Amino acid sequence: MTLDLKINARPWLIGACLVAVALSGFIFIRKLIDFPVYYAAGRSLLGGRADLYAADFALGPVMDYRYPPVFLFFFTPLWLLPYKLAAYLWYLLATLQIAGCVWILRRLYRAQKSHGLIWLITGLATAQYFVMILHYGNAHLLAITLMFAAFYFVVEQKDHAAVVAMAFAITIKLTPILILPYFALKRKWRLLGFIATWIVALNLLPAIYFGWAVNAQLLGTWYKHVVVNQEFHET
């Protein structure tokens, strides 16, 4: 009598990947580059400071805070934690964003016949980028994930979710605003109108804390510091 034991290797592979991801976090958080800036800025905010774009608000004139005020409020729970724990949670969030990007692409690709070679080439082409962004701890990955999600929701005809995702992406990083002409070409005027409304609403939220005048001043300073003052960033 023979027993044919069929072992499903997929759960073991997933488990091994999760363990590898969890352990890799302790390596990545040792030398993060951008997240320490966010954390230092968040701690300054919790300390009562409101001069977000001062040279000493984060980690100096080069490693300074360069995001809109609302970004700090999105992640306030992290600034309340010890740095190493906050950094590790930020790393886990980044890995979830990478998984989310892959999941969204697979969902959008489901209507076509899947080809393993395409996924292999894509993985090899983008792996270096994902490793780098985990090392830097930059918020750019969050903006990309939200942008991917927005396109997915548009394809799925879930415009309300698409509006929220795109508005958050633009509010966090600004560069996804370059995608909006695509929606204009598709004549999605209502979608564009709601995105603009959400962007305005999100950027007005910090006024609850700062007050309307201070928040408007901070937004103006951010615009001059990040968008207009190119000479500073070249330096």
PDB file of N, CA and C in Angstrom, residues 75-122:
ATOM      1  N   PHE A  75       0.013  61.028   9.615  1.00  0.00           N
ATOM      2  CA  PHE A  75       0.789  59.993  10.291  1.00  0.00           C
ATOM      3  C   PHE A  75       1.141  60.359  11.732  1.00  0.00           C
ATOM      4  N   THR A  76       0.308  61.181  12.341  1.00  0.00           N
ATOM      5  CA  THR A  76       0.547  61.580  13.732  1.00  0.00           C
ATOM      6  C   THR A  76       0.775  60.397  14.671  1.00  0.00           C
ATOM      7  N   PRO A  77       0.032  59.276  14.546  1.00  0.00           N
ATOM      8  CA  PRO A  77       0.279  58.150  15.456  1.00  0.00           C
ATOM      9  C   PRO A  77       1.730  57.661  15.438  1.00  0.00           C
ATOM     10  N   LEU A  78       2.406  57.763  14.287  1.00  0.00           N
ATOM     11  CA  LEU A  78       3.801  57.322  14.213  1.00  0.00           C
ATOM     12  C   LEU A  78       4.718  58.231  15.020  1.00  0.00           C
ATOM     13  N   TRP A  79       4.436  59.519  15.012  1.00  0.00           N
ATOM     14  CA  TRP A  79       5.318  60.457  15.707  1.00  0.00           C
ATOM     15  C   TRP A  79       5.203  60.302  17.226  1.00  0.00           C
ATOM     16  N   LEU A  80       4.144  59.652  17.675  1.00  0.00           N
ATOM     17  CA  LEU A  80       3.957  59.432  19.107  1.00  0.00           C
ATOM     18  C   LEU A  80       4.756  58.234  19.618  1.00  0.00           C
ATOM     19  N   LEU A  81       5.256  57.417  18.688  1.00  0.00           N
ATOM     20  CA  LEU A  81       5.954  56.183  19.055  1.00  0.00           C
ATOM     21  C   LEU A  81       7.459  56.406  19.124  1.00  0.00           C
ATOM     22  N   PRO A  82       8.185  55.522  19.821  1.00  0.00           N
ATOM     23  CA  PRO A  82       9.649  55.560  19.759  1.00  0.00           C
ATOM     24  C   PRO A  82      10.113  55.389  18.319  1.00  0.00           C
ATOM     25  N   TYR A  83      11.263  55.964  17.984  1.00  0.00           N
ATOM     26  CA  TYR A  83      11.689  56.014  16.592  1.00  0.00           C
ATOM     27  C   TYR A  83      11.781  54.628  15.950  1.00  0.00           C
ATOM     28  N   LYS A  84      12.428  53.672  16.596  1.00  0.00           N
ATOM     29  CA  LYS A  84      12.640  52.362  15.973  1.00  0.00           C
ATOM     30  C   LYS A  84      11.319  51.661  15.672  1.00  0.00           C
ATOM     31  N   LEU A  85      10.371  51.774  16.581  1.00  0.00           N
ATOM     32  CA  LEU A  85       9.061  51.166  16.333  1.00  0.00           C
ATOM     33  C   LEU A  85       8.342  51.880  15.198  1.00  0.00           C
ATOM     34  N   ALA A  86       8.401  53.205  15.192  1.00  0.00           N
ATOM     35  CA  ALA A  86       7.767  53.980  14.120  1.00  0.00           C
ATOM     36  C   ALA A  86       8.397  53.646  12.770  1.00  0.00           C
ATOM     37  N   ALA A  87       9.730  53.537  12.736  1.00  0.00           N
ATOM     38  CA  ALA A  87      10.425  53.221  11.492  1.00  0.00           C
ATOM     39  C   ALA A  87      10.056  51.833  10.994  1.00  0.00           C
ATOM     40  N   TYR A  88       9.933  50.886  11.904  1.00  0.00           N
ATOM     41  CA  TYR A  88       9.584  49.517  11.494  1.00  0.00           C
ATOM     42  C   TYR A  88       8.158  49.467  10.952  1.00  0.00           C
ATOM     43  N   LEU A  89       7.239  50.180  11.583  1.00  0.00           N
ATOM     44  CA  LEU A  89       5.864  50.224  11.084  1.00  0.00           C
ATOM     45  C   LEU A  89       5.804  50.905   9.719  1.00  0.00           C
ATOM     46  N   TRP A  90       6.623  51.941   9.536  1.00  0.00           N
ATOM     47  CA  TRP A  90       6.694  52.610   8.231  1.00  0.00           C
ATOM     48  C   TRP A  90       7.210  51.636   7.159  1.00  0.00           C
ATOM     49  N   TYR A  91       8.193  50.838   7.540  1.00  0.00           N
ATOM     50  CA  TYR A  91       8.726  49.814   6.624  1.00  0.00           C
ATOM     51  C   TYR A  91       7.645  48.796   6.268  1.00  0.00           C
ATOM     52  N   LEU A  92       6.902  48.315   7.257  1.00  0.00           N
ATOM     53  CA  LEU A  92       5.833  47.354   6.984  1.00  0.00           C
ATOM     54  C   LEU A  92       4.772  47.972   6.079  1.00  0.00           C
ATOM     55  N   LEU A  93       4.465  49.243   6.320  1.00  0.00           N
ATOM     56  CA  LEU A  93       3.505  49.940   5.456  1.00  0.00           C
ATOM     57  C   LEU A  93       4.016  49.985   4.018  1.00  0.00           C
ATOM     58  N   ALA A  94       5.321  50.212   3.851  1.00  0.00           N
ATOM     59  CA  ALA A  94       5.913  50.255   2.511  1.00  0.00           C
ATOM     60  C   ALA A  94       5.812  48.900   1.823  1.00  0.00           C
ATOM     61  N   THR A  95       6.056  47.819   2.561  1.00  0.00           N
ATOM     62  CA  THR A  95       5.948  46.481   1.951  1.00  0.00           C
ATOM     63  C   THR A  95       4.505  46.185   1.550  1.00  0.00           C
ATOM     64  N   LEU A  96       3.547  46.644   2.348  1.00  0.00           N
ATOM     65  CA  LEU A  96       2.138  46.479   1.977  1.00  0.00           C
ATOM     66  C   LEU A  96       1.810  47.273   0.720  1.00  0.00           C
ATOM     67  N   GLN A  97       2.424  48.433   0.563  1.00  0.00           N
ATOM     68  CA  GLN A  97       2.201  49.241  -0.639  1.00  0.00           C
ATOM     69  C   GLN A  97       2.757  48.538  -1.874  1.00  0.00           C
ATOM     70  N   ILE A  98       3.930  47.922  -1.732  1.00  0.00           N
ATOM     71  CA  ILE A  98       4.496  47.167  -2.858  1.00  0.00           C
ATOM     72  C   ILE A  98       3.571  46.019  -3.229  1.00  0.00           C
ATOM     73  N   ALA A  99       3.107  45.287  -2.214  1.00  0.00           N
ATOM     74  CA  ALA A  99       2.172  44.194  -2.468  1.00  0.00           C
ATOM     75  C   ALA A  99       0.892  44.712  -3.114  1.00  0.00           C
ATOM     76  N   GLY A 100       0.447  45.891  -2.677  1.00  0.00           N
ATOM     77  CA  GLY A 100      -0.749  46.483  -3.257  1.00  0.00           C
ATOM     78  C   GLY A 100      -0.570  46.831  -4.725  1.00  0.00           C
ATOM     79  N   CYS A 101       0.595  47.369  -5.076  1.00  0.00           N
ATOM     80  CA  CYS A 101       0.874  47.685  -6.485  1.00  0.00           C
ATOM     81  C   CYS A 101       0.832  46.425  -7.348  1.00  0.00           C
ATOM     82  N   VAL A 102       1.456  45.354  -6.859  1.00  0.00           N
ATOM     83  CA  VAL A 102       1.474  44.094  -7.605  1.00  0.00           C
ATOM     84  C   VAL A 102       0.060  43.540  -7.742  1.00  0.00           C
ATOM     85  N   TRP A 103      -0.697  43.595  -6.651  1.00  0.00           N
ATOM     86  CA  TRP A 103      -2.069  43.079  -6.678  1.00  0.00           C
ATOM     87  C   TRP A 103      -2.923  43.861  -7.671  1.00  0.00           C
ATOM     88  N   ILE A 104      -2.782  45.180  -7.668  1.00  0.00           N
ATOM     89  CA  ILE A 104      -3.564  46.010  -8.593  1.00  0.00           C
ATOM     90  C   ILE A 104      -3.217  45.691 -10.040  1.00  0.00           C
ATOM     91  N   LEU A 105      -1.918  45.548 -10.328  1.00  0.00           N
ATOM     92  CA  LEU A 105      -1.511  45.218 -11.694  1.00  0.00           C
ATOM     93  C   LEU A 105      -2.058  43.863 -12.127  1.00  0.00           C
ATOM     94  N   ARG A 106      -2.032  42.899 -11.231  1.00  0.00           N
ATOM     95  CA  ARG A 106      -2.571  41.580 -11.567  1.00  0.00           C
ATOM     96  C   ARG A 106      -4.074  41.644 -11.789  1.00  0.00           C
ATOM     97  N   ARG A 107      -4.761  42.434 -11.007  1.00  0.00           N
ATOM     98  CA  ARG A 107      -6.207  42.580 -11.184  1.00  0.00           C
ATOM     99  C   ARG A 107      -6.535  43.245 -12.520  1.00  0.00           C
ATOM    100  N   LEU A 108      -5.751  44.260 -12.889  1.00  0.00           N
ATOM    101  CA  LEU A 108      -5.980  44.937 -14.161  1.00  0.00           C
ATOM    102  C   LEU A 108      -5.602  44.047 -15.340  1.00  0.00           C
ATOM    103  N   TYR A 109      -4.712  43.106 -15.094  1.00  0.00           N
ATOM    104  CA  TYR A 109      -4.206  42.234 -16.155  1.00  0.00           C
ATOM    105  C   TYR A 109      -5.035  40.960 -16.279  1.00  0.00           C
ATOM    106  N   ARG A 110      -6.027  40.794 -15.385  1.00  0.00           N
ATOM    107  CA  ARG A 110      -6.731  39.511 -15.318  1.00  0.00           C
ATOM    108  C   ARG A 110      -7.528  39.206 -16.580  1.00  0.00           C
ATOM    109  N   ALA A 111      -7.932  40.256 -17.321  1.00  0.00           N
ATOM    110  CA  ALA A 111      -8.740  40.042 -18.519  1.00  0.00           C
ATOM    111  C   ALA A 111      -7.928  39.441 -19.653  1.00  0.00           C
ATOM    112  N   GLN A 112      -6.596  39.535 -19.556  1.00  0.00           N
ATOM    113  CA  GLN A 112      -5.740  38.995 -20.587  1.00  0.00           C
ATOM    114  C   GLN A 112      -5.072  37.714 -20.095  1.00  0.00           C
ATOM    115  N   LYS A 113      -4.557  36.951 -20.998  1.00  0.00           N
ATOM    116  CA  LYS A 113      -3.906  35.700 -20.636  1.00  0.00           C
ATOM    117  C   LYS A 113      -2.582  35.999 -19.943  1.00  0.00           C
ATOM    118  N   SER A 114      -2.443  35.518 -18.731  1.00  0.00           N
ATOM    119  CA  SER A 114      -1.239  35.783 -17.957  1.00  0.00           C
ATOM    120  C   SER A 114      -0.053  35.046 -18.556  1.00  0.00           C
ATOM    121  N   HIS A 115       1.097  35.661 -18.512  1.00  0.00           N
ATOM    122  CA  HIS A 115       2.320  35.067 -19.040  1.00  0.00           C
ATOM    123  C   HIS A 115       3.424  35.255 -18.006  1.00  0.00           C
ATOM    124  N   GLY A 116       3.975  34.147 -17.551  1.00  0.00           N
ATOM    125  CA  GLY A 116       4.982  34.190 -16.501  1.00  0.00           C
ATOM    126  C   GLY A 116       6.202  35.000 -16.868  1.00  0.00           C
ATOM    127  N   LEU A 117       6.598  34.975 -18.143  1.00  0.00           N
ATOM    128  CA  LEU A 117       7.793  35.695 -18.575  1.00  0.00           C
ATOM    129  C   LEU A 117       7.612  37.204 -18.413  1.00  0.00           C
ATOM    130  N   ILE A 118       6.398  37.691 -18.685  1.00  0.00           N
ATOM    131  CA  ILE A 118       6.119  39.120 -18.542  1.00  0.00           C
ATOM    132  C   ILE A 118       6.311  39.547 -17.087  1.00  0.00           C
ATOM    133  N   TRP A 119       5.787  38.750 -16.160  1.00  0.00           N
ATOM    134  CA  TRP A 119       5.913  39.076 -14.740  1.00  0.00           C
ATOM    135  C   TRP A 119       7.356  38.981 -14.271  1.00  0.00           C
ATOM    136  N   LEU A 120       8.102  38.022 -14.828  1.00  0.00           N
ATOM    137  CA  LEU A 120       9.506  37.885 -14.451  1.00  0.00           C
ATOM    138  C   LEU A 120      10.310  39.101 -14.899  1.00  0.00           C
ATOM    139  N   ILE A 121      10.113  39.528 -16.146  1.00  0.00           N
ATOM    140  CA  ILE A 121      10.835  40.692 -16.667  1.00  0.00           C
ATOM    141  C   ILE A 121      10.453  41.949 -15.889  1.00  0.00           C
ATOM    142  N   THR A 122       9.147  42.102 -15.631  1.00  0.00           N
ATOM    143  CA  THR A 122       8.679  43.262 -14.878  1.00  0.00           C
ATOM    144  C   THR A 122       9.281  43.275 -13.476  1.00  0.00           C
TER     145      THR A 122
END
